[in-house]
Every structure is written in structure tokens, then in C-alpha cells.
Coordinates of C-alpha atoms in Angstrom, one line a residue:
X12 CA 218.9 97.7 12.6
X13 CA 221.2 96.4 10.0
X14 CA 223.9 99.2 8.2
X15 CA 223.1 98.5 4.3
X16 CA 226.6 99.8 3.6
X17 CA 228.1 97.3 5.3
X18 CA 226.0 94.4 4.1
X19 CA 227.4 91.9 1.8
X20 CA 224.6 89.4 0.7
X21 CA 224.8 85.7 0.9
X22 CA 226.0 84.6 -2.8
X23 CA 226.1 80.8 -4.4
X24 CA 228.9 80.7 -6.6
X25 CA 232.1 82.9 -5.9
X26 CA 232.6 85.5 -8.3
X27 CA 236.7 86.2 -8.7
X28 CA 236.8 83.0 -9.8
X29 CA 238.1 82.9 -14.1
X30 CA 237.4 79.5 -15.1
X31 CA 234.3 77.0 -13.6
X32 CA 234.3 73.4 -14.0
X33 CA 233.4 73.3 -17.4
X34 CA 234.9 76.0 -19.5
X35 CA 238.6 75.7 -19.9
X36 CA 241.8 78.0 -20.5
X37 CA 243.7 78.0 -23.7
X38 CA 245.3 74.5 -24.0
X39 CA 249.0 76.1 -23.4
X40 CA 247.7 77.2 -19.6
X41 CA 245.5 74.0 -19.0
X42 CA 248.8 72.1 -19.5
X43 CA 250.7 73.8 -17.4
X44 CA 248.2 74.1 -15.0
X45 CA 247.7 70.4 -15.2
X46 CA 251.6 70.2 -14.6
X47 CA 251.1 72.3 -11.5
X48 CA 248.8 69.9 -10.0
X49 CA 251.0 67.1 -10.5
X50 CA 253.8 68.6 -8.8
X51 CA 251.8 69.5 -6.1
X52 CA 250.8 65.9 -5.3
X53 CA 254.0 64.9 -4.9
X54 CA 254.2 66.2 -1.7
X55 CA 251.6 63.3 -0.2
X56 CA 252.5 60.8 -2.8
X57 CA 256.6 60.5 -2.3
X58 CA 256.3 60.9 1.6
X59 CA 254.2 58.1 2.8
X60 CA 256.2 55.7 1.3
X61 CA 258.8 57.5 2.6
X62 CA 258.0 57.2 5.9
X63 CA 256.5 53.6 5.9
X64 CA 258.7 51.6 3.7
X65 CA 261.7 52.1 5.7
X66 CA 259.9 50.1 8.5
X67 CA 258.5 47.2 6.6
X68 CA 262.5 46.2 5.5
X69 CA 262.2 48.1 2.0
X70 CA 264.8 49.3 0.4
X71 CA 265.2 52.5 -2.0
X72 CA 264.3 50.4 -4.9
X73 CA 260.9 49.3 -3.1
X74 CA 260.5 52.7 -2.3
X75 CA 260.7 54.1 -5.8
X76 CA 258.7 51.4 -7.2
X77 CA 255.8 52.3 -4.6
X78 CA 255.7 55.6 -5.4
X79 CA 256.0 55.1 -8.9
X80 CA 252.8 52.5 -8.4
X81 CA 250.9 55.3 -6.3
X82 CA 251.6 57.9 -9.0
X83 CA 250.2 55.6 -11.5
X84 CA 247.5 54.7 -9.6
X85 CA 246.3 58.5 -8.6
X86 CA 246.7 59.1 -12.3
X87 CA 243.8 56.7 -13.1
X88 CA 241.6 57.3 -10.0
X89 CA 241.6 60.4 -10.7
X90 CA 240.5 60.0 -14.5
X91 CA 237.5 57.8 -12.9
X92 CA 236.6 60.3 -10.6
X93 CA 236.2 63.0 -13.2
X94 CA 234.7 60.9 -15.7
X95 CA 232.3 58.8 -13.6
X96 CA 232.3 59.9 -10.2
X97 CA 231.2 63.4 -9.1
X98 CA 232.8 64.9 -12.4
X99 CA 234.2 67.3 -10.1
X100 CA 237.8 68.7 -10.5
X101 CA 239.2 66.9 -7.7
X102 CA 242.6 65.0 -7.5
X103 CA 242.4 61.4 -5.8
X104 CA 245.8 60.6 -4.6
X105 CA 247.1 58.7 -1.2
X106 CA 246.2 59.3 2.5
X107 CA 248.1 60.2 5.8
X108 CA 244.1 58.5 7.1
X109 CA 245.8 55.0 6.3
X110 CA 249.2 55.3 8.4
X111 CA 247.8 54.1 11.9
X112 CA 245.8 50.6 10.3
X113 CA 249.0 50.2 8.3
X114 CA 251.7 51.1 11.4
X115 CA 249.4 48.4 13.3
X116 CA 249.6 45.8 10.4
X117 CA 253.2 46.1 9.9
X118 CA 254.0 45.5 13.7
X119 CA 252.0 42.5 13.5
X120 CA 254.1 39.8 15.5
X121 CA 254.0 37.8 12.8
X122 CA 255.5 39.2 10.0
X123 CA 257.8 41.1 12.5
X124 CA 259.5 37.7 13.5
X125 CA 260.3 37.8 9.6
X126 CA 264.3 38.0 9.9
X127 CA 265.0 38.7 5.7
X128 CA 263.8 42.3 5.3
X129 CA 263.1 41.7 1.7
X130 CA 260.1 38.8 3.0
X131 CA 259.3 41.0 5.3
X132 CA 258.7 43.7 3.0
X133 CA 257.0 41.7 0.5
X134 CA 254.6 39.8 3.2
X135 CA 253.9 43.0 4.6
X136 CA 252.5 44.8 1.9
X137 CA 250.7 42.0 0.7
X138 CA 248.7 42.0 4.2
X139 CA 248.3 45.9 3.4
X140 CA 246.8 45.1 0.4
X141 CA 244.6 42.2 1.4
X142 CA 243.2 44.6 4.1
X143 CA 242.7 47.9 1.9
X144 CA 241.0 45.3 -0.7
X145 CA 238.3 43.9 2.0
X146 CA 238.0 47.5 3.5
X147 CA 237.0 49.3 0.2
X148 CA 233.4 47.0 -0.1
X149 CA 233.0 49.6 2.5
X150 CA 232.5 52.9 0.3
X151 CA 231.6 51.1 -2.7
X152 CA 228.2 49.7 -1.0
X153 CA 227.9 52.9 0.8
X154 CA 228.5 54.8 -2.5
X155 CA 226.6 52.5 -5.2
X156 CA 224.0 51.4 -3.2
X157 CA 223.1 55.5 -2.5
X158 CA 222.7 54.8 1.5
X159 CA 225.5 57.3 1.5
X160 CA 223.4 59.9 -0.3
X161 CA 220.7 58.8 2.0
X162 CA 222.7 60.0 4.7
X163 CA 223.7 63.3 3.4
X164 CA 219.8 64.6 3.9
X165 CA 221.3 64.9 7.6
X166 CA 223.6 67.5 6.2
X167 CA 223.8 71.7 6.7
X168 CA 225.3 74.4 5.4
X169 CA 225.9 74.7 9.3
X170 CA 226.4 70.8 9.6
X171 CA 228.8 70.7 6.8
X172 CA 230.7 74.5 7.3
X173 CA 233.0 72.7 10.4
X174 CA 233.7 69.6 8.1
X175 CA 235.1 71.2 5.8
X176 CA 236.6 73.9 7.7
X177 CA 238.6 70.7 9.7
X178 CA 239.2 69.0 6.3
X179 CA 241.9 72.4 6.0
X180 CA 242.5 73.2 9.6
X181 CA 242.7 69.3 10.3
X182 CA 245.5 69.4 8.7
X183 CA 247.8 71.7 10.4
X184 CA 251.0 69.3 11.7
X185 CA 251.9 69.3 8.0
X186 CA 252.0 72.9 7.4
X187 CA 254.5 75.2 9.3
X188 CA 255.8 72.7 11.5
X189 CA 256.9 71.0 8.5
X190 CA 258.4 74.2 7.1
X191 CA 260.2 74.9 10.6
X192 CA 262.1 71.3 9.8
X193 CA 264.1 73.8 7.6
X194 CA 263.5 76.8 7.8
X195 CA 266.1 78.4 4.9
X196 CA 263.8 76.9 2.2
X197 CA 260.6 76.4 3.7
X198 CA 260.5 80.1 5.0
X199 CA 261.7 81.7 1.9
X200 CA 258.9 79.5 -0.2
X201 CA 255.7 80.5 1.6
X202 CA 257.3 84.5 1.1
X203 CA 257.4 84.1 -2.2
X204 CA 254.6 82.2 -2.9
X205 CA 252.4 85.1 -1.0
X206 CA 254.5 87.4 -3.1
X207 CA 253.7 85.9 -6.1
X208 CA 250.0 85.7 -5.7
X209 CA 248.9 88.4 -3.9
X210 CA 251.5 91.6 -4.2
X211 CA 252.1 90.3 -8.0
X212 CA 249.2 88.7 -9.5
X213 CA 248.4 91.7 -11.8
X214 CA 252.1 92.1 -13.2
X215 CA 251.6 90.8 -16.4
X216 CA 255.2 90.4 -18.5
X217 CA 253.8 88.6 -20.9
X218 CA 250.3 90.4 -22.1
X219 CA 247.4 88.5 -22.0
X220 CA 248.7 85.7 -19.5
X221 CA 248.4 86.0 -15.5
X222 CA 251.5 84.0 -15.0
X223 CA 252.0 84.8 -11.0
X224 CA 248.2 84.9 -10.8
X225 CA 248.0 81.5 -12.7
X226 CA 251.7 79.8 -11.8
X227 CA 252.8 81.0 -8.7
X228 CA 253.5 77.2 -7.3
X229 CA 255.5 76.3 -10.4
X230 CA 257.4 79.3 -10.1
X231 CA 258.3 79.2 -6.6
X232 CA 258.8 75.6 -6.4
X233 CA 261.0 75.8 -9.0
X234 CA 263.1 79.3 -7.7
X235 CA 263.3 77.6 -3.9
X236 CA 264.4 74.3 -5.4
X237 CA 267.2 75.6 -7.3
X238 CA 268.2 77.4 -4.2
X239 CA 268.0 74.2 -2.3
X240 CA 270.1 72.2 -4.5
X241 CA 272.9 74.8 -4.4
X242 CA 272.3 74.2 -1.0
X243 CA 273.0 71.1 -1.1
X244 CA 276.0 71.4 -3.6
X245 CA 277.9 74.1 -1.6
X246 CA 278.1 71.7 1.4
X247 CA 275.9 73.4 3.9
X248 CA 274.4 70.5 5.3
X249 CA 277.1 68.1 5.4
X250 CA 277.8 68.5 9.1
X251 CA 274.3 69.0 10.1
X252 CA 271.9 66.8 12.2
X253 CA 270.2 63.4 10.3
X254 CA 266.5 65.4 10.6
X255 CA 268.1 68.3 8.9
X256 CA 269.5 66.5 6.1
X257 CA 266.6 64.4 5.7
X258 CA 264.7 67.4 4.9
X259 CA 266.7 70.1 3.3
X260 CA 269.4 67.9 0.8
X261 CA 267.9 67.3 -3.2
X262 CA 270.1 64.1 -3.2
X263 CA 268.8 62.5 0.4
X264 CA 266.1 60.6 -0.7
X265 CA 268.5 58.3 -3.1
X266 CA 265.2 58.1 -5.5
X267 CA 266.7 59.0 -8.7
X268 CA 269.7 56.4 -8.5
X269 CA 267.5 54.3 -7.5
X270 CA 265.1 54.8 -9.9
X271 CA 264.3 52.5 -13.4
X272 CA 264.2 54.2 -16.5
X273 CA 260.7 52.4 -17.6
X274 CA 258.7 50.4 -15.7
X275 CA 255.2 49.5 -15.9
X276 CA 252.9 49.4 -12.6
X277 CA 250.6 46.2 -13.2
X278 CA 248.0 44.4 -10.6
X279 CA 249.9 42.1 -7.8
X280 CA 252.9 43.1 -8.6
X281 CA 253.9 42.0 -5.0
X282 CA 252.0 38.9 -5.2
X283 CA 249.0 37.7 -4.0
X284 CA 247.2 39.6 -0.9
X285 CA 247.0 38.1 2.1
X286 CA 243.8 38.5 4.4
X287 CA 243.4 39.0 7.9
X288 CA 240.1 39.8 9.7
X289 CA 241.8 42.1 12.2
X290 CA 244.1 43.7 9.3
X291 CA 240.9 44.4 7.5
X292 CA 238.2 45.8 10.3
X293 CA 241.3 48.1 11.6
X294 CA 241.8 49.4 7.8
X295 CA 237.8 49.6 7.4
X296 CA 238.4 52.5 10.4
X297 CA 240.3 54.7 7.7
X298 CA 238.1 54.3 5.0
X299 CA 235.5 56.1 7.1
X300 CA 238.1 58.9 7.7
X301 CA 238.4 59.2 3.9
X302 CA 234.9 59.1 3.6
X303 CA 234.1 62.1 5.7
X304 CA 237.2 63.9 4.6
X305 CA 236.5 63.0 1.1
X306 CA 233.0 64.8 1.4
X307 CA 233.9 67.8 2.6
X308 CA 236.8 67.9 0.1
X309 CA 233.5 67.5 -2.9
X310 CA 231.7 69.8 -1.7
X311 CA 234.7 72.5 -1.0
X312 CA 235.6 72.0 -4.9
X313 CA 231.9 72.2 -6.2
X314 CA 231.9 75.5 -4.7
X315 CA 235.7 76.8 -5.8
X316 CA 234.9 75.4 -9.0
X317 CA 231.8 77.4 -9.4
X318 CA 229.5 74.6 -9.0
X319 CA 226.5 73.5 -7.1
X320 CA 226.8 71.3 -3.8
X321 CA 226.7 68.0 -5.6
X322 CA 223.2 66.3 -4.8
X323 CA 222.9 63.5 -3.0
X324 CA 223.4 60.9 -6.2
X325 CA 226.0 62.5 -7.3
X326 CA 228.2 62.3 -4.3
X327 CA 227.2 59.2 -3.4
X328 CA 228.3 57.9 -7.0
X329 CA 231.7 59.4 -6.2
X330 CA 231.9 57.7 -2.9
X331 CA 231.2 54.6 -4.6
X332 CA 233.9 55.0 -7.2
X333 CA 236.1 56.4 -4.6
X334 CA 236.0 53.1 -3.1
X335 CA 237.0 51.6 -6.5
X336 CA 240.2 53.8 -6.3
X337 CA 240.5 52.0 -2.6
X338 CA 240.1 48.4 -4.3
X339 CA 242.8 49.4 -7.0
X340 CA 245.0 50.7 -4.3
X341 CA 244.8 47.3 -2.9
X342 CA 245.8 45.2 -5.7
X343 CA 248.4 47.4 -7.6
X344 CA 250.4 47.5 -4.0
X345 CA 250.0 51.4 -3.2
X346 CA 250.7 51.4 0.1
X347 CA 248.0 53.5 1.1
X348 CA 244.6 54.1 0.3
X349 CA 242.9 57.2 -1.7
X350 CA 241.1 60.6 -0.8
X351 CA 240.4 63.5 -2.2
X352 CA 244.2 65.6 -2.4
X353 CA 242.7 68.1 0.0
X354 CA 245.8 70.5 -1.6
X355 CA 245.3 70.0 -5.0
X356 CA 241.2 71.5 -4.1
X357 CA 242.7 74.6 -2.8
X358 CA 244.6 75.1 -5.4
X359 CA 241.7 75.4 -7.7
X360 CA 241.0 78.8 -5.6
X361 CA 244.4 80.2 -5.5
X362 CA 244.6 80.0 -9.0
X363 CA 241.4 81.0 -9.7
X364 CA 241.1 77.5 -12.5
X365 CA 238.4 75.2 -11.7
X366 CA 238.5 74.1 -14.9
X367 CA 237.6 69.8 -15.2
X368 CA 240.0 69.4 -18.4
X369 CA 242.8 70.8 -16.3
X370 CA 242.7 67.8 -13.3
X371 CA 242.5 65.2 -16.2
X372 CA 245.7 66.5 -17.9
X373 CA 247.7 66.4 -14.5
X374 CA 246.4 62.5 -14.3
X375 CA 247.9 62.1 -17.5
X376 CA 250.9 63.5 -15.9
X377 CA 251.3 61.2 -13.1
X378 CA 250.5 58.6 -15.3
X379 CA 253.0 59.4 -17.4
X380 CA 256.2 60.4 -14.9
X381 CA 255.2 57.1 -13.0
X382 CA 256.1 55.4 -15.9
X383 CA 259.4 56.8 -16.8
X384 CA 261.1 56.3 -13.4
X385 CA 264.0 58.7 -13.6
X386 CA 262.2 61.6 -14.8
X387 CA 259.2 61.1 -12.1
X388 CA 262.2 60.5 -9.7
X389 CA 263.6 63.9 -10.2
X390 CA 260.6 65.8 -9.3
X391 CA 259.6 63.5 -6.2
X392 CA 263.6 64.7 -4.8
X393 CA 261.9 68.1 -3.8
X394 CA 262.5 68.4 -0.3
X395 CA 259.1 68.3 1.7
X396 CA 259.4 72.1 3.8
X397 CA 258.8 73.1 0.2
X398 CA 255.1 71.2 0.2
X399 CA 254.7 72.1 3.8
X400 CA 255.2 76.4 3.1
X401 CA 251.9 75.3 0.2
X402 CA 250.1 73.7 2.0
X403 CA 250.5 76.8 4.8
X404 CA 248.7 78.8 1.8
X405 CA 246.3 75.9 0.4
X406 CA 245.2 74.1 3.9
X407 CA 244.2 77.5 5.2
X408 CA 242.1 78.3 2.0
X409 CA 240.2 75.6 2.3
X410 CA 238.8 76.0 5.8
X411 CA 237.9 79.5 4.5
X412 CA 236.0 77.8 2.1
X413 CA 234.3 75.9 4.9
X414 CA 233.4 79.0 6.5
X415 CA 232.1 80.6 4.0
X416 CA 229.4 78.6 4.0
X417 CA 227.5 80.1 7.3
X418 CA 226.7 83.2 5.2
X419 CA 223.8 80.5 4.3
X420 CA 223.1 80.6 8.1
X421 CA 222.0 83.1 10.7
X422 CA 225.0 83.3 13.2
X423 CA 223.1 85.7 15.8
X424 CA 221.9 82.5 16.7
X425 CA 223.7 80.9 20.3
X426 CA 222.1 77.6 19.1
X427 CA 224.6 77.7 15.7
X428 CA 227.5 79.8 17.4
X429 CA 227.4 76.6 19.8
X430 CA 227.2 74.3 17.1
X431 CA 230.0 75.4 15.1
X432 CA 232.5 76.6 17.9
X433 CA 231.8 72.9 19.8
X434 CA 232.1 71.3 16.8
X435 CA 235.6 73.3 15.4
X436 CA 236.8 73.2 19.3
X437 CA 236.5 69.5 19.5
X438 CA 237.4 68.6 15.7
X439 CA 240.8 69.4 16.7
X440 CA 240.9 68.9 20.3
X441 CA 240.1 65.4 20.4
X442 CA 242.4 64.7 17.7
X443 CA 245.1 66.5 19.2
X444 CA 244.8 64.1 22.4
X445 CA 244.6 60.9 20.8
X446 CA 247.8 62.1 18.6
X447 CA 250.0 63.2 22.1
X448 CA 248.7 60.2 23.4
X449 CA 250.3 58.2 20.6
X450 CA 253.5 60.1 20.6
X451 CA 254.4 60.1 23.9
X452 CA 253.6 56.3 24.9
X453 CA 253.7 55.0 22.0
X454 CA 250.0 54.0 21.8
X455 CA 247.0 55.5 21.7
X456 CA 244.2 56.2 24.4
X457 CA 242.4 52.7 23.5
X458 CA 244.1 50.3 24.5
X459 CA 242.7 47.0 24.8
X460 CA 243.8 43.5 24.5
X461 CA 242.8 43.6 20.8
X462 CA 245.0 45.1 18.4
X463 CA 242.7 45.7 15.8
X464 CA 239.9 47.7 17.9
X465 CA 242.8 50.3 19.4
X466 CA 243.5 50.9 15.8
X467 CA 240.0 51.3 15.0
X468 CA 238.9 53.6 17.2
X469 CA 242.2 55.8 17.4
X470 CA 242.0 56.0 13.2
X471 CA 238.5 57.3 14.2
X472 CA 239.1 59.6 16.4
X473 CA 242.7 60.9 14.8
X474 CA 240.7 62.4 12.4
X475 CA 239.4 66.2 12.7
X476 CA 236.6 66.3 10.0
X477 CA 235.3 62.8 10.9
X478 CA 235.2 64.0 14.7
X479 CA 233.7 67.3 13.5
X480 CA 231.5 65.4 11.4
X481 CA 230.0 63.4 14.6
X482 CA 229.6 66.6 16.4
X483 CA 228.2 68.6 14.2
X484 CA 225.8 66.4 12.1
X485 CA 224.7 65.2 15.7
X486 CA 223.9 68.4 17.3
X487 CA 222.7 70.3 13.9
X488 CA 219.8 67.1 13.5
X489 CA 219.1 67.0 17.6
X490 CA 218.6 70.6 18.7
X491 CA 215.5 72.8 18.0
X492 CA 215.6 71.1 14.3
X493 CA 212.2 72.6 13.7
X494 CA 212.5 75.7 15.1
X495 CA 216.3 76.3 13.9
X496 CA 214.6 75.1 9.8
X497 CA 215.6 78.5 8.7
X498 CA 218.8 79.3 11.0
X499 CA 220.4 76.0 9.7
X500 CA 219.9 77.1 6.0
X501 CA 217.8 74.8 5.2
X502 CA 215.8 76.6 2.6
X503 CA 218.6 77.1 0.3
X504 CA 220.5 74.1 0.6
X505 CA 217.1 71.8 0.2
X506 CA 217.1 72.8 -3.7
X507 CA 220.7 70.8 -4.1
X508 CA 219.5 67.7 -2.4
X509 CA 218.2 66.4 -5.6
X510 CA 219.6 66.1 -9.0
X511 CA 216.7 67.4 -10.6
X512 CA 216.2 70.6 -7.5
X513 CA 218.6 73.0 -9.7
X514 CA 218.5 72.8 -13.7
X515 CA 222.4 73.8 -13.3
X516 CA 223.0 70.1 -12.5
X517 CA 222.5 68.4 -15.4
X518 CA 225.3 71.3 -17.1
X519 CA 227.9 70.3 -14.0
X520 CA 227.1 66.6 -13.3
X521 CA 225.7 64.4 -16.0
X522 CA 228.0 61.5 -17.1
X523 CA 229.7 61.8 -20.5
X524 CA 228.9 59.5 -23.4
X525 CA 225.6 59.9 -22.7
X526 CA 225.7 56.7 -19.8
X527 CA 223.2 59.2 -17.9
X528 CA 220.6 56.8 -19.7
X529 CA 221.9 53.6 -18.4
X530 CA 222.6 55.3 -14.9
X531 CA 219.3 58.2 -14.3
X532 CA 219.6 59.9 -11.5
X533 CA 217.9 58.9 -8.7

């Protein structure tokens, strides 16, 4: 018999949150909320090129200009997104899901028997783009043709809890392993960013603003990167290893010298794409990551945001424009194809803002800072153990999020503990094998005689929520689905399937300028 005064009754919308999706703070706290966010996506945004550029023969100019162009570029994906897409306040920036297609096109033989480094570079990326170009037709049929919405009638709360648990956990190489890479500043930033938010959030100096409630990642960025660039300054890492300088020194990264004052990003840039077959199918295998990541990330933010799960039409439409992001990616020269910015969701809960307006300002910042070079360049010279102490923080929200959504389900049953701990178990234990694999040989588990299928498959299964997606979906629409109608929570999720199932949607998903009567919902 249950204990009343210990029940806590299954609830839609969280209720701690301040602002939902569409009502917004005073315009002095949107904009520096939307400031927030930029800074935050920096963390993604500056280290893939980072780490790939190096190894296509680019130098620090190339590099700035690529993150410059993927700033730009995550600017106006994300405006799309939050215009036309699933309106939801999500950021759409660049993905660690591309970086095994684009390792394997890079040490394609031939454009590695490319002696000049500048050719090399150029020819390189312009077989990147070719391939994220022909690999984005992939979400935008999925997305505009609504098969993908089709699809999600497969889903569960108890189908979808692991996704988006793994879309957080998944993540976990880039949290405190990251910070550990320096542990002076990366330690001291997840403190105070704890500190900040939790032990100070109702210290108010000024009176009716929240600021460590509100700004607690602008704050302690800020604090810990002042402390890093005295640092830096006194000498303390002169004599130190190359891994420890790479991430602990302000002035390693040589962005800001390298840096133009103004520049412009414009479509191929680089020149024009070049297509390969093999390029393209191998890419097409990350674009399937980003899609299942991509829809946990949705439906985490409808429900920080104080939303409803978006129906089927809606996320499908967002798929389908997330796939346009993908094309653009491809012919501005990004590097790397987009997703949702899993940390820029859990921000929305840690500073308890899902307000829309806010996510649009920070596109206008990274549209803006990609533009004027020098100033964008300053703030992308924050070393990465700070990112990696929030992401500690924000990574580990978000699986929360995911979990809280079996309070839909009943877990006394062994059928849905199974589910869930199989699929969580082997969302990061398959992963985990195909990435030890792949560091210790240099090659993952599949290896064939065809380049292109090993990358497929081990961009496939590299991937925790798309693994977790497999398992789960699978089991959740295999075992006792009749019986288990009620277990799953079916009954409350079935309302949200639809666009017209709750009246809230209209209110949270309707397309501005009143294009809802070009495009009805379907």
C-alpha cells in the first residue's frame, strides 16, 4: 500500500521553472542571457576546428576563418530553427557526430598524396562539403516529407526516457576528463559554478535580479578566465608538457593574431564541393546520429522550456529544417555538420529561462562576433577545461531530464526496469567498445575492405542515444505492447502525437506570420 506522504504525483510541465518558451525577461536579462548562450557554444564551435584543421594542412588563419564561418552559420540555423522549425528554444551549432566520416575523408589516399598543405586543405574541405551537402537530402526528406513524424508513433515516455538520458550521459569523455587536462582551472570552475547556483542563487545584491540564479556561467567563466590568463602571464606553464599548454594558456590557440578584423562568411568560399559516393554514404551515417540525438535534445527542451512534447509535425518540420542547417553547413565550408547544442538545452534548466526571444538574441550574437574576427577571437581563446567543468553541470542535467520522464511509467514493472536498464547499459557500453577499439588500433571494430562502410557503421554505433534509440524503441514496440499499453505511458503521451491532441500547441508551435495557413498541420 502506497505511503501518501511520500507520494509525489506525475506532473507535465516542471514547476521551478521562471520563464516558458514564450514569455520573456526584461530585455536587459534576455540580452545577457542571450550572451550566455553564445559563450557557451564556443566550447563545441572553436574545438572541432581545432582538432581537425590541423590534420587537413590548415593553418591558424584557416582555422579562424572556420570558426568564424561555423559561428556565422549556427547564428542563422539557429534563427531558422526557432522561426520555422520546432520554434523550440534550442541552439543548432556543430557536431563531435561528424568527426569519424570527416577523419575517414581526410585520410582519403587521394588528397593525402597532396604534398602543398594549403591544396590539401582546400581539396579537403571541399570533399567535406560535397559529402555533408549530398548527406543532408537525408533529414530534409525524412523531416519535410513527415516519414520522420511517422516514425515517432513508435515512441514512449519509456522509449524516449534512455534517449535522452544518453543524449546527456553520452556525452561524458567531454566532461571531467576534459577538466582533469588541467585541473587548476577546470576544478576551480565546476566549484564555483555549483557555488554560484546552488549555495547562492537567492543572494540578491542587486534587488529584483537573480544574478547567480540567472548568470552563474558568465560569472564564472569570466572569474576562472581571468585567473587563467594570469596564469598564463606569470609563466606557470612555460616549462610544462605540450597537452598542458594546449589546454591551460589564453594565448595557445594563436586565434586572435590570427584573426581578421571584418570578414564576411559567404557560400563556397573554399570553392566548389567535390563529390564522392563513399565520402557521402559514410557522412549520411552521422546525419542519423544527429537525428536521433537531435530528437531527444527537442523533446528535453520542450519540457525545460515548459512546453508540450512537440507532436509529430512539429518535430518532423524541425528535422526537415535541421537538415537545411546540414545543407548550409555544406556550402559555407563549416567543417562539420549541425545538431541540437545538447549544452546550450541544459542551460535552459540551470537558469531556469526557457524563454524563445532569448536563443534568438544569442544567434544574433554569433552572428555578429563571427563577423568581427578579433573580438569573436578573444572569446573563442577560453581554454576548453573551462567548457568541460559546464558541461559536468549541464550534460548531467539533461539525462535527469530524460529520467524524469518514467514518472509517466509504472517502474514496478521488470518488463520496463529491463527496458530501460538494457537500453542505458548498452547505450554506453557499445559505444564505449567501438571508441577503445578505435583508440587503441587505430580503427574501429568494422573493418572491411571498404572504407566507407567501417565509417558507417562505427559513426553508428559511436553514438549512445542512436544505440539507445535501437534498443529501446525495439524492445518498448516488441514486448507485451498490448499488455504493457498503460506501463509504457501510453495514455498520456497519445494526446501530444497530434498537433491538434492538446489546445496548448497551437500557443507553443504555430509558425509566425501567420504561414500556419500555407503549412496546416498535418
Amino acid at each position: 500500500m502506497a505511503d501518501i506522504s511520500i507520494s509525489h504525483p506525475p506532473m507535465e510541465q516542471l514547476q521551478d521553472l521562471e520563464y516558458c518558451i514564450d514569455s520573456n525577461p526584461p530585455w536587459p536579462e534576455t540580452i545577457l542571457l542571450g550572451f550566455q548562450n553564445y559563450l557557451l557554444m564556443l566550447g563545441t564551435t572553436v574545438m572541432i576546428p581545432t582538432m581537425l584543421v590541423p590534420l587537413m594542412g590548415g593553418t591558424n588563419g584557416e582555422k579562424i576563418r572556420v570558426i568564424q564561418t561555423l559561428q556565422f552559420v549556427s547564428g542563422l540555423n539557429t534563427l531558422l530553427q526557432a522561426l520555422f522549425g520546432t520554434r523550440l528554444p534550442t541552439v543548432i551549432g556543430g557536431s563531435f557526430a561528424y568527426v569519424i566520416p570527416i577523419l575517414y575523408i581526410i585520410d582519403d589516399s587521394s588528397l593525402q598524396k597532396i604534398t602543398d598543405p594549403h591544396d590539401r586543405f582546400i581539396h579537403s574541405m571541399r570533399a567535406i562539403q560535397g559529402a555533408l551537402i549530398i548527406a543532408s537530402s537525408i533529414q530534409i526528406i525524412l523531416g519535410f516529407s513527415q516519414l520522420w513524424g511517422i516514425f515517432s508513433r513508435f515512441f514512449s515516455p519509456l522509449g524516449m526516457a534512455p534517449v535522452i538520458g544518453l543524449v546527456g550521459l553520452g556525452l561524458f569523455q567531454r566532461g571531467f576528463p576534459s577538466v582533469g587536462d588541467c585541473v587548476e582551472i577546470g576544478l576551480p570552475m565546476l566549484i564555483l559554478l555549483i557555488g554560484l547556483s546552488q549555495y547562492a542563487k537567492n543572494y540578491r545584491p542587486f534587488k529584483d535580479i537573480p544574478i547567480f540564479e540567472r548568470f552563474p556561467v558568465v560569472i564564472s567563466m569570466l572569474a576562472i578566465w581571468v585567473f587563467a590568463t594570469i596564469l598564463t602571464g606569470a609563466g606557470a606553464y612555460n616549462h610544462r608538457p605540450a597537452r598542458t599548454q594546449i589546454s591551460c594558456r589564453t594565448d595557445r590557440a594563436n586565434l586572435i593574431s590570427s584573426a581578421p578584423w571584418f570578414k564576411f562568411p559567404y557560400p563556397l568560399e573554399w570553392g566548389p564541393p567535390t563529390f564522392n559516393a563513399g565520402h557521402a554514404v559514410a557522412m549520411m551515417a552521422a546525419v542519423l546520429v544527429s537525428l536521433a540525438e537531435s530528437t531527444g535534445g527537442y523533446v528535453a527542451a520542450s519540457r525545460l522550456a515548459i512546453a508540450t512534447p512537440p507532436p509529430a509535425n512539429v518535430l518532423s518540420r524541425g528535422i526537415g529544417w535541421q537538415g537545411v542547417a546540414i545543407l548550409l553547413d555544406g556550402l559555407y565550408g563549416t567543417l562539420t555538420g549541425s545538431t541540437v547544442s545538447v549544452e546550450n538545452v541544459g542551460l535552459l534548466g540551470f537558469t531556469r529561462v526557457g524563454s524563445r526571444r532569448v536563443v534568438q538574441i544569442s544567434a544574433a550574437f554569433m552572428i555578429f562576433f563571427s563577423l568581427l574576427g578579433k573580438f569573436g577571437a578573444v572569446f573563442a581563446s577560453i581554454p576548453f577545461p573551462i567548457f568541460a567543468a559546464l558541461y559536468c553541470v549541464l550534460f548531467g542535467l539533461i539525462t535527469s531530464v530524460g529520467i524524469s520522464f518514467l514518472q509517466f511509467t509504472n517502474m514496478n514493472s521488470i518488463r520496463n526496469l529491463t527496458i530501460v536498464g538494457l537500453s542505458l547499459f548498452l547505450g554506453i557500453s557499445v559505444p564505449q567498445y567501438f571508441d577503445n577499439t578505435l583508440a587503441t588500433s587505430g580503427r574501429g571494430p568494422v573493418r572491411s575492405d571498404a572504407g566507407w562502410f567501417n565509417a558507417f557503421l562505427n559513426t553508428i554505433f559511436m553514438s549512445p542515444p542512436l544505440v539507445g534509440m535501437l534498443v529501446s524503441v525495439l524492445l518498448d514496440n516488441t514486448v507485451d505492447v498490448v499488455k504493457a499499453k498503460r506501463d509504457r505511458g501510453m495514455p498520456w503521451w497519445v494526446k501530444f502525437r497530434t498537433f491538434r491532441g492538446d489546445s496548448r500547441n497551437e500557443e507553443f508551435y504555430t509558425l509566425p506570420f501567420n504561414l500556419n495557413r500555407f503549412f496546416p498541420p498535418t
